[in-house]
Amino acid sequence: MNVYTAHDRARRLPEPPKVAALPGGGADARTPFARDRARVLHSAALRRLAGKTQVVGPGEGAEVSGVPRTRLTHSLEVAQIGRGIAEELGADADLVDTAGLAHDIGHPPFGHNGERALDEAAAHCGGFEGNAQTLRILTRLEPKVLGDGGATGGLNLTRACLDAATKYPWPRKAGTRKFGVYDDDLPVFGWLRQGAPGTSQCVEAQIMDWSDDVAYSVHDVEDGILAGRISLSVLGVAEDRAALAELAAKHFSADSVSTLEDAVLRLLRQPSVAELAGRDYDGSPSAQVALKRLTSELVGRFASAAVTGTRAEYGEGPLCRYGAGLVVPGTVVAEVAVLKALALRYVMSDARRLAEQAAQRELIGELVAVLLARAPDELDPSFRPAFISAGDEGRELRVVIDQVASLTDAQAIAWHARLTGRRP
């Protein structure tokens, strides 16, 4: 039974039929959501994520046996986790898969650190937010179809797909750091949110959001262990458990510190966690197997908890769009929060990393300034028409921000060196 309506499957812009098929070839039997997935999978914006930082930069893994995740590999993992949950709940698996692939497509070079730098640089044109940039790429910047006047209409994804990829379905508001749409993208945002209740996420977006939490909480810890920066033995030390719980309460959870300490102890009672907490990770085959068992067990634990919790609330049958909400037990949410805190304390708060991040933010700020002074000549050809027709300084700045956000880590460094004559 198809539980998605023509409204859900609608595309904003009309598209001509394909004409290149050989005579006698069958019609395209893919669903609209399967076609959406193919469009994102083949997009240049997705490919660029291979050169963008997840936690450890793409070029920082040479000294360890493991290869650190990039934004691309993280997105593939989010898509896979989300697909599995969707299949269990009766949501369209291609739709959730696509949302997972697309959810980080707007992230700039240097990960969240680059996002912070671009938000400061874009203060006079509405700021920068990776999720709002995702919507901008999907509906405007990534060329697939042309709209009125020859402007690009993005990938022209279905309404339900754009909604599923919208993690924060609201514009920028005072006191709120996260948002999902810039002011000049509000028309398309209004179109994709037709029929949506207030600022609620559809269940497909909730699945994507939880899959994102699961992926980066577990896999960032895995990368930290591979890099020699995290040892799970700290979970057995009372002082370290307390510090992790306090960090989780400050950044990732509304739970009390004592509740989060209980979550650490629950994780430590898991056999796969206890095994690695009781030994040094030495990169041997047995250690690698133990680490992979740990990640597999935890991802399975957190994904299945969402399925079980949601089914207990809504019963059997397909769950989609605004007919249900994802229900994740609080105990499991707390466990994910302390894993995030583990990565924050031992990987992202390293003094050398903080110094590198300050240099990266300086580089991004200088790159925006020099491009703004030399635009449109120094912009990629795809961005020049938008700059020329911008009409005011705020829109010109937004085009430059779009350009810088599109770069990989290595491209940002190379562009900065070429335009300033200095190496970072």
Short mmCIF file of C-alpha atoms in Angstrom, two decimals:
data_model
loop_
_atom_site.label_atom_id
_atom_site.label_comp_id
_atom_site.label_asym_id
_atom_site.label_seq_id
_atom_site.Cartn_x
_atom_site.Cartn_y
_atom_site.Cartn_z
CA MET A 1 0.00 0.00 0.00
CA ASN A 2 1.36 3.42 -0.98
CA VAL A 3 0.96 5.66 2.05
CA TYR A 4 2.55 8.69 0.34
CA THR A 5 0.29 11.06 -1.59
CA ALA A 6 0.65 13.03 -4.82
CA HIS A 7 1.28 16.05 -2.58
CA ASP A 8 4.29 14.26 -1.03
CA ARG A 9 5.63 13.20 -4.43
CA ALA A 10 5.25 16.61 -6.09
CA ARG A 11 8.25 18.46 -7.54
CA ARG A 12 8.37 22.25 -7.55
CA LEU A 13 9.44 22.66 -11.18
CA PRO A 14 8.14 20.79 -14.25
CA GLU A 15 10.59 18.50 -16.00
CA PRO A 16 10.54 17.36 -19.63
CA PRO A 17 10.46 13.59 -20.21
CA LYS A 18 13.71 11.80 -21.02
CA VAL A 19 14.22 11.17 -24.74
CA ALA A 20 17.56 9.35 -24.95
CA ALA A 21 16.26 5.83 -24.30
CA LEU A 22 16.79 3.31 -27.11
CA PRO A 23 13.69 2.23 -29.08
CA GLY A 24 11.90 -0.55 -27.28
CA GLY A 25 13.41 0.36 -23.93
CA GLY A 26 11.14 0.12 -20.94
CA ALA A 27 9.86 3.12 -19.04
CA ASP A 28 11.68 4.25 -15.90
CA ALA A 29 10.08 2.12 -13.20
CA ARG A 30 11.74 3.87 -10.26
CA THR A 31 9.62 5.60 -7.65
CA PRO A 32 9.98 9.38 -7.30
CA PHE A 33 11.88 8.83 -4.06
CA ALA A 34 14.30 6.39 -5.70
CA ARG A 35 14.95 9.03 -8.36
CA ASP A 36 15.58 11.58 -5.59
CA ARG A 37 18.18 9.26 -4.09
CA ALA A 38 19.94 8.91 -7.43
CA ARG A 39 20.03 12.69 -7.88
CA VAL A 40 21.70 13.24 -4.52
CA LEU A 41 24.05 10.28 -4.96
CA HIS A 42 25.31 11.64 -8.30
CA SER A 43 25.57 15.28 -7.16
CA ALA A 44 28.86 17.16 -7.05
CA ALA A 45 27.90 18.52 -3.64
CA LEU A 46 27.85 15.00 -2.18
CA ARG A 47 31.20 14.12 -3.78
CA ARG A 48 32.79 17.20 -2.24
CA LEU A 49 32.03 15.84 1.23
CA ALA A 50 34.89 13.37 0.68
CA GLY A 51 37.26 16.30 1.20
CA LYS A 52 35.52 17.86 4.20
CA THR A 53 36.29 17.27 7.87
CA GLN A 54 34.06 15.10 10.01
CA VAL A 55 36.10 15.16 13.25
CA VAL A 56 39.62 14.37 12.07
CA GLY A 57 40.54 16.11 8.80
CA PRO A 58 40.76 14.08 5.56
CA GLY A 59 44.57 14.35 5.55
CA GLU A 60 45.17 13.64 9.23
CA GLY A 61 44.97 9.85 9.26
CA ALA A 62 48.36 8.96 7.81
CA GLU A 63 49.95 8.20 11.18
CA VAL A 64 47.37 5.60 12.23
CA SER A 65 46.30 2.29 10.76
CA GLY A 66 42.67 3.33 10.47
CA VAL A 67 41.42 5.90 7.96
CA PRO A 68 39.34 8.60 9.66
CA ARG A 69 35.83 9.33 8.49
CA THR A 70 35.04 12.26 6.25
CA ARG A 71 31.70 14.01 5.87
CA LEU A 72 31.00 11.69 2.94
CA THR A 73 31.60 8.41 4.74
CA HIS A 74 29.66 9.72 7.73
CA SER A 75 26.73 10.57 5.43
CA LEU A 76 26.80 7.09 3.89
CA GLU A 77 26.63 5.59 7.37
CA VAL A 78 23.76 7.84 8.42
CA ALA A 79 21.88 6.84 5.27
CA GLN A 80 22.39 3.14 5.98
CA ILE A 81 21.30 3.37 9.62
CA GLY A 82 18.27 5.43 8.64
CA ARG A 83 17.32 3.02 5.87
CA GLY A 84 17.25 0.13 8.31
CA ILE A 85 15.04 2.00 10.78
CA ALA A 86 12.70 3.12 7.98
CA GLU A 87 12.27 -0.44 6.74
CA GLU A 88 11.30 -1.56 10.24
CA LEU A 89 8.77 1.25 10.66
CA GLY A 90 7.22 1.17 7.19
CA ALA A 91 8.50 4.57 6.07
CA ASP A 92 9.88 4.79 2.53
CA ALA A 93 13.45 3.50 2.77
CA ASP A 94 14.68 5.45 -0.28
CA LEU A 95 13.26 8.64 1.16
CA VAL A 96 15.06 8.25 4.50
CA ASP A 97 18.22 7.02 2.74
CA THR A 98 18.24 10.20 0.64
CA ALA A 99 17.75 12.40 3.69
CA GLY A 100 20.76 10.72 5.30
CA LEU A 101 22.90 11.23 2.21
CA ALA A 102 21.85 14.88 1.95
CA HIS A 103 21.75 15.96 5.58
CA ASP A 104 25.34 17.28 5.72
CA ILE A 105 25.64 18.37 2.10
CA GLY A 106 25.72 22.02 3.18
CA HIS A 107 28.65 21.70 5.54
CA PRO A 108 31.65 23.90 4.67
CA PRO A 109 35.38 23.12 4.81
CA PHE A 110 36.76 22.29 8.29
CA GLY A 111 33.48 20.92 9.63
CA HIS A 112 31.66 22.75 12.42
CA ASN A 113 34.72 24.95 12.89
CA GLY A 114 34.33 26.26 9.33
CA GLU A 115 30.62 26.69 9.98
CA ARG A 116 31.43 28.94 12.94
CA ALA A 117 33.84 31.03 10.86
CA LEU A 118 31.36 31.47 8.01
CA ASP A 119 28.59 32.42 10.42
CA GLU A 120 30.78 35.26 11.67
CA ALA A 121 31.74 36.29 8.12
CA ALA A 122 28.09 36.24 7.01
CA ALA A 123 26.77 38.33 9.90
CA HIS A 124 25.56 41.07 7.51
CA CYS A 125 23.57 38.74 5.25
CA GLY A 126 21.78 36.50 7.74
CA GLY A 127 24.58 34.30 9.04
CA PHE A 128 25.55 30.78 8.03
CA GLU A 129 24.18 27.42 9.14
CA GLY A 130 25.11 24.11 7.55
CA ASN A 131 21.52 22.83 7.53
CA ALA A 132 20.18 26.00 5.92
CA GLN A 133 22.98 25.68 3.37
CA THR A 134 21.85 22.11 2.68
CA LEU A 135 18.41 23.36 1.69
CA ARG A 136 20.01 26.09 -0.45
CA ILE A 137 22.14 23.55 -2.31
CA LEU A 138 19.28 21.11 -2.86
CA THR A 139 16.87 23.78 -4.10
CA ARG A 140 19.12 26.39 -5.72
CA LEU A 141 22.86 25.79 -6.09
CA GLU A 142 23.25 22.22 -7.36
CA PRO A 143 22.32 22.37 -11.08
CA LYS A 144 19.77 19.86 -12.35
CA VAL A 145 16.85 21.89 -13.72
CA LEU A 146 16.34 25.54 -14.67
CA GLY A 147 13.49 27.68 -13.44
CA ASP A 148 12.06 30.95 -14.66
CA GLY A 149 14.67 33.31 -16.08
CA GLY A 150 17.27 30.58 -16.35
CA ALA A 151 18.00 30.40 -12.61
CA THR A 152 18.94 26.95 -11.35
CA GLY A 153 16.25 25.11 -9.44
CA GLY A 154 18.59 22.76 -7.63
CA LEU A 155 17.94 19.04 -7.81
CA ASN A 156 14.16 19.55 -7.93
CA LEU A 157 13.56 16.89 -5.30
CA THR A 158 10.10 15.89 -4.16
CA ARG A 159 8.38 17.78 -1.39
CA ALA A 160 8.59 14.82 1.02
CA CYS A 161 12.30 14.37 0.32
CA LEU A 162 13.16 18.02 0.97
CA ASP A 163 11.10 17.89 4.15
CA ALA A 164 12.87 14.70 5.28
CA ALA A 165 16.26 16.37 4.78
CA THR A 166 15.24 19.44 6.80
CA LYS A 167 16.65 18.91 10.27
CA TYR A 168 15.61 22.30 11.68
CA PRO A 169 12.35 23.36 9.98
CA TRP A 170 12.38 27.03 10.96
CA PRO A 171 14.21 30.24 9.95
CA ARG A 172 16.76 31.94 12.17
CA LYS A 173 15.25 33.11 15.46
CA ALA A 174 16.68 35.18 18.29
CA GLY A 175 18.32 32.96 20.88
CA THR A 176 18.40 29.93 18.58
CA ARG A 177 21.71 28.89 17.08
CA LYS A 178 20.35 26.21 14.76
CA PHE A 179 17.98 26.92 11.87
CA GLY A 180 17.13 25.41 8.52
CA VAL A 181 16.46 28.20 6.04
CA TYR A 182 17.85 31.61 5.09
CA ASP A 183 15.40 34.45 4.51
CA ASP A 184 15.88 34.51 0.74
CA ASP A 185 15.07 30.78 0.55
CA LEU A 186 11.75 31.15 2.39
CA PRO A 187 9.60 30.77 -0.76
CA VAL A 188 10.81 27.23 -1.46
CA PHE A 189 10.74 26.47 2.27
CA GLY A 190 7.09 27.50 2.34
CA TRP A 191 6.40 25.20 -0.60
CA LEU A 192 8.04 22.13 0.95
CA ARG A 193 6.36 22.72 4.32
CA GLN A 194 2.82 22.98 2.94
CA GLY A 195 0.62 20.95 5.27
CA ALA A 196 3.31 20.55 7.94
CA PRO A 197 2.20 21.26 11.52
CA GLY A 198 4.19 24.21 12.84
CA THR A 199 7.88 23.49 13.31
CA SER A 200 7.50 19.73 13.72
CA GLN A 201 9.81 17.35 11.87
CA CYS A 202 8.21 14.66 9.75
CA VAL A 203 8.99 11.17 11.01
CA GLU A 204 11.46 10.61 8.14
CA ALA A 205 13.45 13.65 9.29
CA GLN A 206 13.31 12.36 12.86
CA ILE A 207 14.74 9.02 11.70
CA MET A 208 17.52 10.85 9.83
CA ASP A 209 18.23 13.03 12.86
CA TRP A 210 18.49 10.07 15.24
CA SER A 211 20.62 8.13 12.73
CA ASP A 212 22.96 11.11 12.60
CA ASP A 213 23.27 11.09 16.40
CA VAL A 214 23.89 7.35 16.43
CA ALA A 215 26.48 7.48 13.64
CA TYR A 216 28.61 10.28 14.95
CA SER A 217 28.40 9.30 18.63
CA VAL A 218 29.60 5.76 17.93
CA HIS A 219 31.87 6.34 14.97
CA ASP A 220 33.64 9.40 16.38
CA VAL A 221 34.58 7.28 19.37
CA GLU A 222 35.79 4.54 17.03
CA ASP A 223 37.96 7.02 15.11
CA GLY A 224 39.29 8.40 18.41
CA ILE A 225 40.29 4.91 19.54
CA LEU A 226 41.98 4.19 16.20
CA ALA A 227 43.92 7.46 16.47
CA GLY A 228 45.09 6.60 20.00
CA ARG A 229 43.25 9.54 21.54
CA ILE A 230 40.50 7.63 23.36
CA SER A 231 40.87 4.71 25.75
CA LEU A 232 37.67 3.16 27.04
CA SER A 233 39.47 2.32 30.28
CA VAL A 234 38.46 5.80 31.48
CA LEU A 235 34.89 4.55 31.78
CA GLY A 236 36.00 2.46 34.75
CA VAL A 237 37.42 5.45 36.63
CA ALA A 238 34.93 7.26 38.86
CA GLU A 239 36.48 10.71 38.34
CA ASP A 240 36.45 10.32 34.56
CA ARG A 241 32.87 9.07 34.56
CA ALA A 242 31.82 12.14 36.52
CA ALA A 243 33.70 14.45 34.15
CA LEU A 244 32.07 12.82 31.12
CA ALA A 245 28.62 13.09 32.69
CA GLU A 246 29.16 16.78 33.47
CA LEU A 247 30.34 17.43 29.91
CA ALA A 248 27.34 15.57 28.49
CA ALA A 249 24.96 17.53 30.72
CA LYS A 250 26.52 20.82 29.58
CA HIS A 251 26.51 20.17 25.82
CA PHE A 252 24.28 17.26 24.85
CA SER A 253 21.59 16.44 27.40
CA ALA A 254 19.00 17.90 29.75
CA ASP A 255 19.44 14.90 32.07
CA SER A 256 21.06 15.23 35.49
CA VAL A 257 24.73 14.39 35.96
CA SER A 258 23.80 11.37 38.07
CA THR A 259 21.49 10.06 35.33
CA LEU A 260 24.30 10.42 32.80
CA GLU A 261 26.76 8.67 35.11
CA ASP A 262 24.28 5.78 35.24
CA ALA A 263 24.33 5.78 31.43
CA VAL A 264 28.12 5.40 31.47
CA LEU A 265 27.81 2.44 33.81
CA ARG A 266 25.14 0.85 31.59
CA LEU A 267 27.45 1.12 28.60
CA LEU A 268 30.31 -0.36 30.62
CA ARG A 269 28.15 -3.39 31.38
CA GLN A 270 27.81 -4.12 27.66
CA PRO A 271 30.23 -7.00 26.89
CA SER A 272 31.63 -5.33 23.76
CA VAL A 273 32.39 -2.14 25.71
CA ALA A 274 33.80 -3.98 28.72
CA GLU A 275 36.15 -5.96 26.48
CA LEU A 276 37.81 -2.83 25.08
CA ALA A 277 37.72 -1.04 28.43
CA GLY A 278 39.80 -3.85 29.89
CA ARG A 279 42.62 -3.77 27.34
CA ASP A 280 44.82 -1.34 25.47
CA TYR A 281 43.94 -0.95 21.81
CA ASP A 282 47.08 -2.08 19.95
CA GLY A 283 45.81 -2.39 16.38
CA SER A 284 46.19 -6.17 16.34
CA PRO A 285 43.63 -8.26 14.44
CA SER A 286 41.91 -9.25 17.68
CA ALA A 287 41.75 -5.61 18.79
CA GLN A 288 40.34 -4.56 15.41
CA VAL A 289 37.67 -7.25 15.62
CA ALA A 290 36.79 -6.15 19.16
CA LEU A 291 36.48 -2.53 18.04
CA LYS A 292 34.30 -3.43 15.08
CA ARG A 293 32.13 -5.56 17.36
CA LEU A 294 31.77 -2.57 19.67
CA THR A 295 30.58 -0.23 16.91
CA SER A 296 28.24 -2.83 15.43
CA GLU A 297 26.71 -3.68 18.80
CA LEU A 298 26.16 -0.05 19.80
CA VAL A 299 24.69 1.01 16.46
CA GLY A 300 22.35 -1.98 16.62
CA ARG A 301 21.40 -1.17 20.21
CA PHE A 302 20.55 2.45 19.47
CA ALA A 303 18.75 1.83 16.16
CA SER A 304 16.64 -1.04 17.50
CA ALA A 305 15.70 1.01 20.57
CA ALA A 306 14.13 3.63 18.29
CA VAL A 307 12.14 0.97 16.45
CA THR A 308 10.97 -0.73 19.65
CA GLY A 309 10.04 2.56 21.33
CA THR A 310 8.13 3.82 18.30
CA ARG A 311 6.24 0.56 17.74
CA ALA A 312 5.26 0.48 21.41
CA GLU A 313 3.70 3.92 21.00
CA TYR A 314 2.10 3.60 17.55
CA GLY A 315 1.58 -0.12 17.00
CA GLU A 316 2.04 -1.94 13.72
CA GLY A 317 1.49 -0.65 10.21
CA PRO A 318 3.42 1.83 8.04
CA LEU A 319 4.44 5.08 9.75
CA CYS A 320 5.21 8.08 7.60
CA ARG A 321 5.19 11.87 7.29
CA TYR A 322 3.18 13.41 10.15
CA GLY A 323 1.27 10.30 11.14
CA ALA A 324 3.78 9.38 13.85
CA GLY A 325 6.84 10.54 15.74
CA LEU A 326 10.03 8.66 16.51
CA VAL A 327 10.14 7.49 20.13
CA VAL A 328 13.59 6.80 21.59
CA PRO A 329 13.86 5.63 25.22
CA GLY A 330 15.47 8.23 27.47
CA THR A 331 18.03 5.75 28.76
CA VAL A 332 19.35 5.26 25.23
CA VAL A 333 19.38 9.00 24.50
CA ALA A 334 21.53 9.43 27.62
CA GLU A 335 23.98 6.75 26.45
CA VAL A 336 24.40 8.51 23.11
CA ALA A 337 25.01 11.79 24.94
CA VAL A 338 27.89 10.40 27.01
CA LEU A 339 29.51 8.92 23.89
CA LYS A 340 29.40 12.38 22.30
CA ALA A 341 31.01 13.75 25.46
CA LEU A 342 33.74 11.10 25.22
CA ALA A 343 34.74 12.31 21.76
CA LEU A 344 34.48 15.95 22.80
CA ARG A 345 36.74 15.52 25.82
CA TYR A 346 39.50 13.44 24.29
CA VAL A 347 39.50 14.39 20.61
CA MET A 348 37.92 17.77 19.96
CA SER A 349 39.23 19.54 23.07
CA ASP A 350 42.89 18.66 22.43
CA ALA A 351 45.04 21.82 22.77
CA ARG A 352 46.80 21.32 19.44
CA ARG A 353 43.47 20.82 17.68
CA LEU A 354 42.06 23.99 19.22
CA ALA A 355 45.06 25.95 17.91
CA GLU A 356 44.61 24.44 14.45
CA GLN A 357 40.96 25.36 14.50
CA ALA A 358 41.75 28.99 15.33
CA ALA A 359 44.05 29.10 12.28
CA GLN A 360 41.35 27.54 10.11
CA ARG A 361 38.79 30.14 11.17
CA GLU A 362 41.27 32.92 10.37
CA LEU A 363 41.87 31.38 6.94
CA ILE A 364 38.13 31.23 6.20
CA GLY A 365 37.61 34.85 7.24
CA GLU A 366 40.50 36.05 5.07
CA LEU A 367 39.29 33.99 2.11
CA VAL A 368 35.81 35.52 2.29
CA ALA A 369 37.28 39.02 2.47
CA VAL A 370 39.63 38.63 -0.49
CA LEU A 371 37.00 36.94 -2.66
CA LEU A 372 34.49 39.67 -1.87
CA ALA A 373 37.06 42.27 -2.95
CA ARG A 374 37.90 40.43 -6.20
CA ALA A 375 34.50 39.06 -7.18
CA PRO A 376 33.14 38.19 -9.63
CA ASP A 377 36.40 37.49 -11.49
CA GLU A 378 37.82 35.08 -8.89
CA LEU A 379 34.59 33.15 -8.39
CA ASP A 380 33.81 29.87 -10.10
CA PRO A 381 31.80 30.43 -13.31
CA SER A 382 28.72 28.90 -11.68
CA PHE A 383 28.67 31.65 -9.03
CA ARG A 384 29.48 34.68 -11.21
CA PRO A 385 25.99 35.29 -12.66
CA ALA A 386 24.43 35.34 -9.19
CA PHE A 387 27.03 37.85 -7.98
CA ILE A 388 26.59 40.11 -11.00
CA SER A 389 22.79 40.16 -10.61
CA ALA A 390 22.84 40.36 -6.79
CA GLY A 391 21.77 44.00 -6.60
CA ASP A 392 23.03 44.79 -3.10
CA GLU A 393 25.99 44.11 -0.82
CA GLY A 394 24.16 41.57 1.33
CA ARG A 395 23.30 39.36 -1.64
CA GLU A 396 26.84 39.73 -3.01
CA LEU A 397 28.20 38.56 0.33
CA ARG A 398 25.82 35.58 0.29
CA VAL A 399 27.18 34.50 -3.12
CA VAL A 400 30.75 34.66 -1.79
CA ILE A 401 29.69 32.66 1.28
CA ASP A 402 28.13 30.06 -1.06
CA GLN A 403 31.42 29.85 -2.96
CA VAL A 404 33.59 29.37 0.12
CA ALA A 405 31.16 26.89 1.66
CA SER A 406 31.38 24.74 -1.46
CA LEU A 407 35.14 24.22 -1.13
CA THR A 408 36.81 21.16 0.35
CA ASP A 409 39.39 21.58 3.11
CA ALA A 410 42.25 21.30 0.63
CA GLN A 411 40.61 23.68 -1.84
CA ALA A 412 40.09 26.31 0.86
CA ILE A 413 43.78 26.14 1.76
CA ALA A 414 44.84 26.28 -1.91
CA TRP A 415 42.51 29.18 -2.77
CA HIS A 416 43.72 31.13 0.27
CA ALA A 417 47.35 30.60 -0.70
CA ARG A 418 46.73 31.61 -4.31
CA LEU A 419 44.73 34.72 -3.49
CA THR A 420 46.79 35.97 -0.54
CA GLY A 421 50.24 34.67 -1.45
CA ARG A 422 50.59 33.17 2.04
CA ARG A 423 50.55 29.65 3.38
CA PRO A 424 48.55 29.07 6.57
#
